[in-house]
Amino acid sequence: MAEPAYTRLQVDERRRQLIDAGSTLFAEYSFEEISMRQIAEAAGVSKALLYHYFPNKIELFKAAIQEHAGDLQRITEPSGQGTPIDQLSESLDGYLAWIERNAVTWAKLVQSATALPEAREVVQSFRAATLQNIVVRLTGTRSPPPALRTTLQGWLGYIDAAILDWVDNRDLTREQLRDLLVAAFAAALLAAQQADPKVRLDVA
Amino acid sequence: MAEPAYTRLQVDERRRQLIDAGSTLFAEYSFEEISMRQIAEAAGVSKALLYHYFPNKIELFKAAIQEHAGDLQRITEPSGQGTPIDQLSESLDGYLAWIERNAVTWAKLVQSATALPEAREVVQSFRAATLQNIVVRLTGTRSPPPALRTTLQGWLGYIDAAILDWVDNRDLTREQLRDLLVAAFAAALLAAQQADPKVRLDVA
DNA sequence: GGCATTTGTTGACCGATGGTCGATAAGACT
DNA sequence: AGTCTTATCGACCATCGGTCAACAAATGCC
């Protein structure tokens, strides 16, 4: 007659469910805009339980966005064919297509990531992985000279800012933007080469 | 015999003092790292008084960083002589010199600004002013075509990211970095021109 | 079928935060 | 000396991230 006050789940099940809830909410709101209470509520669970599964908010956040990062990683995986520039263009295309489908999520993700040093690592590390292949093939070295390293970091910032502008205005096609980013990449490398002769590139 | 429990100041005086306190603290810590109570304490004043002068934390923050923004604006004011590229180089030099002297402040400022949409406006608007002159002279137009606008926004992101990398590693001289940024600017414009023929530049 | 054990789950609590409000007292003006 | 304006404060509120001891649902055992 008396129904249970709560249903007990397997650890894996519950964990999955909590990550899903977080992933859904963090896709629409930034880190600070969502409280642990709201996430718990969305999952139909007490806040204390959330803390039983995750030591703190940041860890839950990292686990939640890891989901989206996984999607992105898969999408931007280069096919390994063509010139480095071709591969870059290919990766960027997948990247931009995903953002086109998930504009809000991307905006909130960038917003959260820049604010939280620990979340920045997640984003940076996944981007670095994609970039690394291309850089190694392009420069033949794993640890680039300072001018090149700074240039590449700058280019990553360029991408973020340009995409943010694109999402806000939407007056370029995805292909146009992709070409712009690729051209900016090539141009930035040239600029680095010009500023520091130590920077050598395998592609003219 | 009984000395006053508190001293009463003129509105202007008190406001100045509170902004100074905020400006000092926000120069060393990010928006979230400082509480209103701390600011009030630093000014030797109750928290309620802070709220009497500023409607909320963000407004106080904006007023406080406006100070630093004013410094920067003055420093990066172009002399109006030489080619647009020369002027850009000149502005950037002042900008970088300031950052070299106030590395922590700059880092915390960027961190706060990217996280808070409302604070971003302050930073963006001041940068836009400096950029505007150069763009007008360079392109002859006040409202650039989309590809150019996106490119310029991207370049601003490039600057932030490159400087952040520079501050972290400090393995480039200020002149090297300045040249890198200027070269990247020219290169990015070329890339924009190449991606969209509608982008015309007065300098080859 | 009943009972003990395990552990997933909860409500109540903590200090700190951003923010509000009515009461008070400092100082200027007469 | 007395009055009035208003700059200032202490006390309060909801909410935040986070903690903890106690409860109760499912499971295994006999």
Tab-separated table of C-alpha atoms in Angstrom, chain A residues 4-168:
chain	number	residue	atom	x	y	z
A	4	PRO	CA	8.580	3.735	-1.566
A	5	ALA	CA	9.665	7.255	-0.693
A	6	TYR	CA	12.347	7.007	-3.350
A	7	THR	CA	13.623	4.488	-5.889
A	8	ARG	CA	17.057	3.076	-5.507
A	9	LEU	CA	19.166	2.768	-8.631
A	10	GLN	CA	22.385	1.027	-9.543
A	11	VAL	CA	25.378	3.293	-9.157
A	12	ASP	CA	26.123	3.277	-12.883
A	13	GLU	CA	22.536	4.044	-13.809
A	14	ARG	CA	22.235	6.912	-11.377
A	15	ARG	CA	25.566	8.364	-12.380
A	16	ARG	CA	24.587	8.254	-16.025
A	17	GLN	CA	21.316	9.977	-15.242
A	18	LEU	CA	22.987	12.746	-13.259
A	19	ILE	CA	25.532	13.379	-15.982
A	20	ASP	CA	22.726	13.523	-18.511
A	21	ALA	CA	20.835	16.045	-16.434
A	22	GLY	CA	23.937	18.184	-16.025
A	23	SER	CA	24.865	17.837	-19.664
A	24	THR	CA	21.404	19.008	-20.716
A	25	LEU	CA	21.391	22.020	-18.416
A	26	PHE	CA	24.965	23.081	-19.084
A	27	ALA	CA	24.196	22.926	-22.791
A	28	GLU	CA	21.793	25.809	-22.346
A	29	TYR	CA	23.177	27.753	-19.404
A	30	SER	CA	26.671	28.696	-18.317
A	31	PHE	CA	28.427	27.242	-15.312
A	32	GLU	CA	27.365	30.004	-12.977
A	33	GLU	CA	23.834	30.259	-14.221
A	34	ILE	CA	23.017	26.757	-13.000
A	35	SER	CA	22.947	25.749	-9.336
A	36	MET	CA	23.509	22.282	-7.965
A	37	ARG	CA	20.002	22.408	-6.556
A	38	GLN	CA	18.572	22.943	-10.042
A	39	ILE	CA	20.489	20.003	-11.453
A	40	ALA	CA	19.382	17.789	-8.581
A	41	GLU	CA	15.808	18.930	-9.067
A	42	ALA	CA	15.938	18.230	-12.799
A	43	ALA	CA	17.085	14.719	-12.010
A	44	GLY	CA	14.365	14.336	-9.349
A	45	VAL	CA	16.938	13.793	-6.665
A	46	SER	CA	18.279	15.472	-3.546
A	47	LYS	CA	21.233	17.823	-3.717
A	48	ALA	CA	23.105	15.648	-1.237
A	49	LEU	CA	22.947	12.739	-3.649
A	50	LEU	CA	24.577	14.832	-6.327
A	51	TYR	CA	27.442	15.437	-3.937
A	52	HIS	CA	27.564	11.717	-3.190
A	53	TYR	CA	28.385	11.105	-6.860
A	54	PHE	CA	30.533	14.160	-7.570
A	55	PRO	CA	32.892	15.807	-5.084
A	56	ASN	CA	32.008	19.315	-6.247
A	57	LYS	CA	30.325	21.366	-8.922
A	58	ILE	CA	33.346	21.650	-11.169
A	59	GLU	CA	33.828	17.903	-11.352
A	60	LEU	CA	30.220	17.429	-12.337
A	61	PHE	CA	30.632	20.170	-14.901
A	62	LYS	CA	33.709	18.537	-16.352
A	63	ALA	CA	31.974	15.171	-16.573
A	64	ALA	CA	28.952	16.789	-18.208
A	65	ILE	CA	30.800	18.722	-20.890
A	66	GLN	CA	33.064	15.769	-21.534
A	67	GLU	CA	30.008	14.395	-23.318
A	68	HIS	CA	29.869	17.258	-25.765
A	69	ALA	CA	33.645	17.290	-26.067
A	70	GLY	CA	33.463	13.639	-27.069
A	71	ASP	CA	31.027	14.431	-29.852
A	72	LEU	CA	33.264	17.190	-31.092
A	73	GLN	CA	36.388	15.102	-30.922
A	74	ARG	CA	34.766	12.430	-33.055
A	75	ILE	CA	33.456	14.971	-35.556
A	76	THR	CA	36.716	16.838	-36.014
A	77	GLU	CA	38.840	13.711	-36.344
A	78	PRO	CA	40.854	14.260	-39.535
A	79	SER	CA	40.630	11.533	-42.178
A	80	GLY	CA	44.400	11.564	-42.527
A	81	GLN	CA	44.280	12.211	-46.238
A	82	GLY	CA	45.337	15.229	-48.251
A	83	THR	CA	47.702	18.029	-47.322
A	84	PRO	CA	47.807	19.322	-43.759
A	85	ILE	CA	45.824	22.313	-44.931
A	86	ASP	CA	43.197	20.028	-46.424
A	87	GLN	CA	42.939	18.160	-43.165
A	88	LEU	CA	42.639	21.361	-41.232
A	89	SER	CA	39.904	22.526	-43.561
A	90	GLU	CA	38.122	19.229	-43.116
A	91	SER	CA	38.301	19.354	-39.327
A	92	LEU	CA	37.138	22.929	-39.231
A	93	ASP	CA	34.211	22.072	-41.429
A	94	GLY	CA	33.000	19.427	-39.005
A	95	TYR	CA	33.633	21.784	-36.121
A	96	LEU	CA	31.626	24.596	-37.680
A	97	ALA	CA	28.814	22.277	-38.675
A	98	TRP	CA	28.476	21.145	-35.080
A	99	ILE	CA	28.449	24.733	-33.861
A	100	GLU	CA	25.832	25.605	-36.448
A	101	ARG	CA	23.601	22.935	-34.945
A	102	ASN	CA	24.449	23.804	-31.341
A	103	ALA	CA	25.033	27.533	-31.326
A	104	VAL	CA	23.779	28.178	-27.803
A	105	THR	CA	25.655	25.255	-26.341
A	106	TRP	CA	28.859	26.406	-27.944
A	107	ALA	CA	28.447	29.975	-26.728
A	108	LYS	CA	27.756	28.884	-23.154
A	109	LEU	CA	30.606	26.423	-23.281
A	110	VAL	CA	33.110	29.036	-24.364
A	111	GLN	CA	31.763	31.443	-21.779
A	112	SER	CA	32.118	28.901	-18.989
A	113	ALA	CA	35.474	27.658	-20.159
A	114	THR	CA	37.168	31.031	-20.269
A	115	ALA	CA	35.981	31.826	-16.785
A	116	LEU	CA	37.053	28.570	-15.118
A	117	PRO	CA	40.734	27.714	-15.379
A	118	GLU	CA	39.937	24.073	-14.729
A	119	ALA	CA	37.307	23.917	-17.421
A	120	ARG	CA	39.626	25.652	-19.821
A	121	GLU	CA	41.918	22.671	-19.639
A	122	VAL	CA	39.208	20.379	-20.947
A	123	VAL	CA	38.533	22.564	-23.947
A	124	GLN	CA	42.178	23.343	-24.591
A	125	SER	CA	43.299	19.766	-24.340
A	126	PHE	CA	40.772	18.550	-26.853
A	127	ARG	CA	41.630	21.333	-29.284
A	128	ALA	CA	45.320	20.762	-28.778
A	129	ALA	CA	44.928	17.138	-29.792
A	130	THR	CA	43.401	18.063	-33.133
A	131	LEU	CA	45.929	20.797	-33.711
A	132	GLN	CA	48.902	18.723	-32.661
A	133	ASN	CA	48.743	16.332	-35.621
A	134	ILE	CA	48.629	19.135	-38.095
A	135	VAL	CA	51.412	21.085	-36.439
A	136	VAL	CA	53.702	18.099	-36.239
A	137	ARG	CA	53.237	17.338	-39.910
A	138	LEU	CA	53.592	20.957	-40.838
A	139	THR	CA	56.631	21.855	-38.800
A	140	GLY	CA	58.244	18.512	-38.138
A	141	THR	CA	58.667	19.360	-34.483
A	142	ARG	CA	56.740	18.562	-31.366
A	143	SER	CA	57.858	21.579	-29.370
A	144	PRO	CA	57.605	24.632	-31.605
A	145	PRO	CA	59.774	27.735	-31.108
A	146	PRO	CA	58.145	30.517	-29.048
A	147	ALA	CA	57.037	32.640	-31.974
A	148	LEU	CA	55.212	29.697	-33.523
A	149	ARG	CA	53.673	28.581	-30.258
A	150	THR	CA	52.382	32.066	-29.565
A	151	THR	CA	51.087	32.290	-33.113
A	152	LEU	CA	49.142	29.058	-32.777
A	153	GLN	CA	47.638	30.115	-29.457
A	154	GLY	CA	46.710	33.374	-31.083
A	155	TRP	CA	45.079	31.586	-33.954
A	156	LEU	CA	42.971	29.558	-31.525
A	157	GLY	CA	41.826	32.835	-30.039
A	158	TYR	CA	41.144	34.063	-33.549
A	159	ILE	CA	38.885	31.087	-34.182
A	160	ASP	CA	36.888	31.627	-31.010
A	161	ALA	CA	36.382	35.318	-31.618
A	162	ALA	CA	35.548	34.893	-35.296
A	163	ILE	CA	33.045	32.141	-34.574
A	164	LEU	CA	31.474	34.191	-31.811
A	165	ASP	CA	31.028	37.004	-34.296
A	166	TRP	CA	29.673	34.551	-36.857
A	167	VAL	CA	27.143	33.087	-34.432
A	168	ASP	CA	26.000	36.574	-33.515
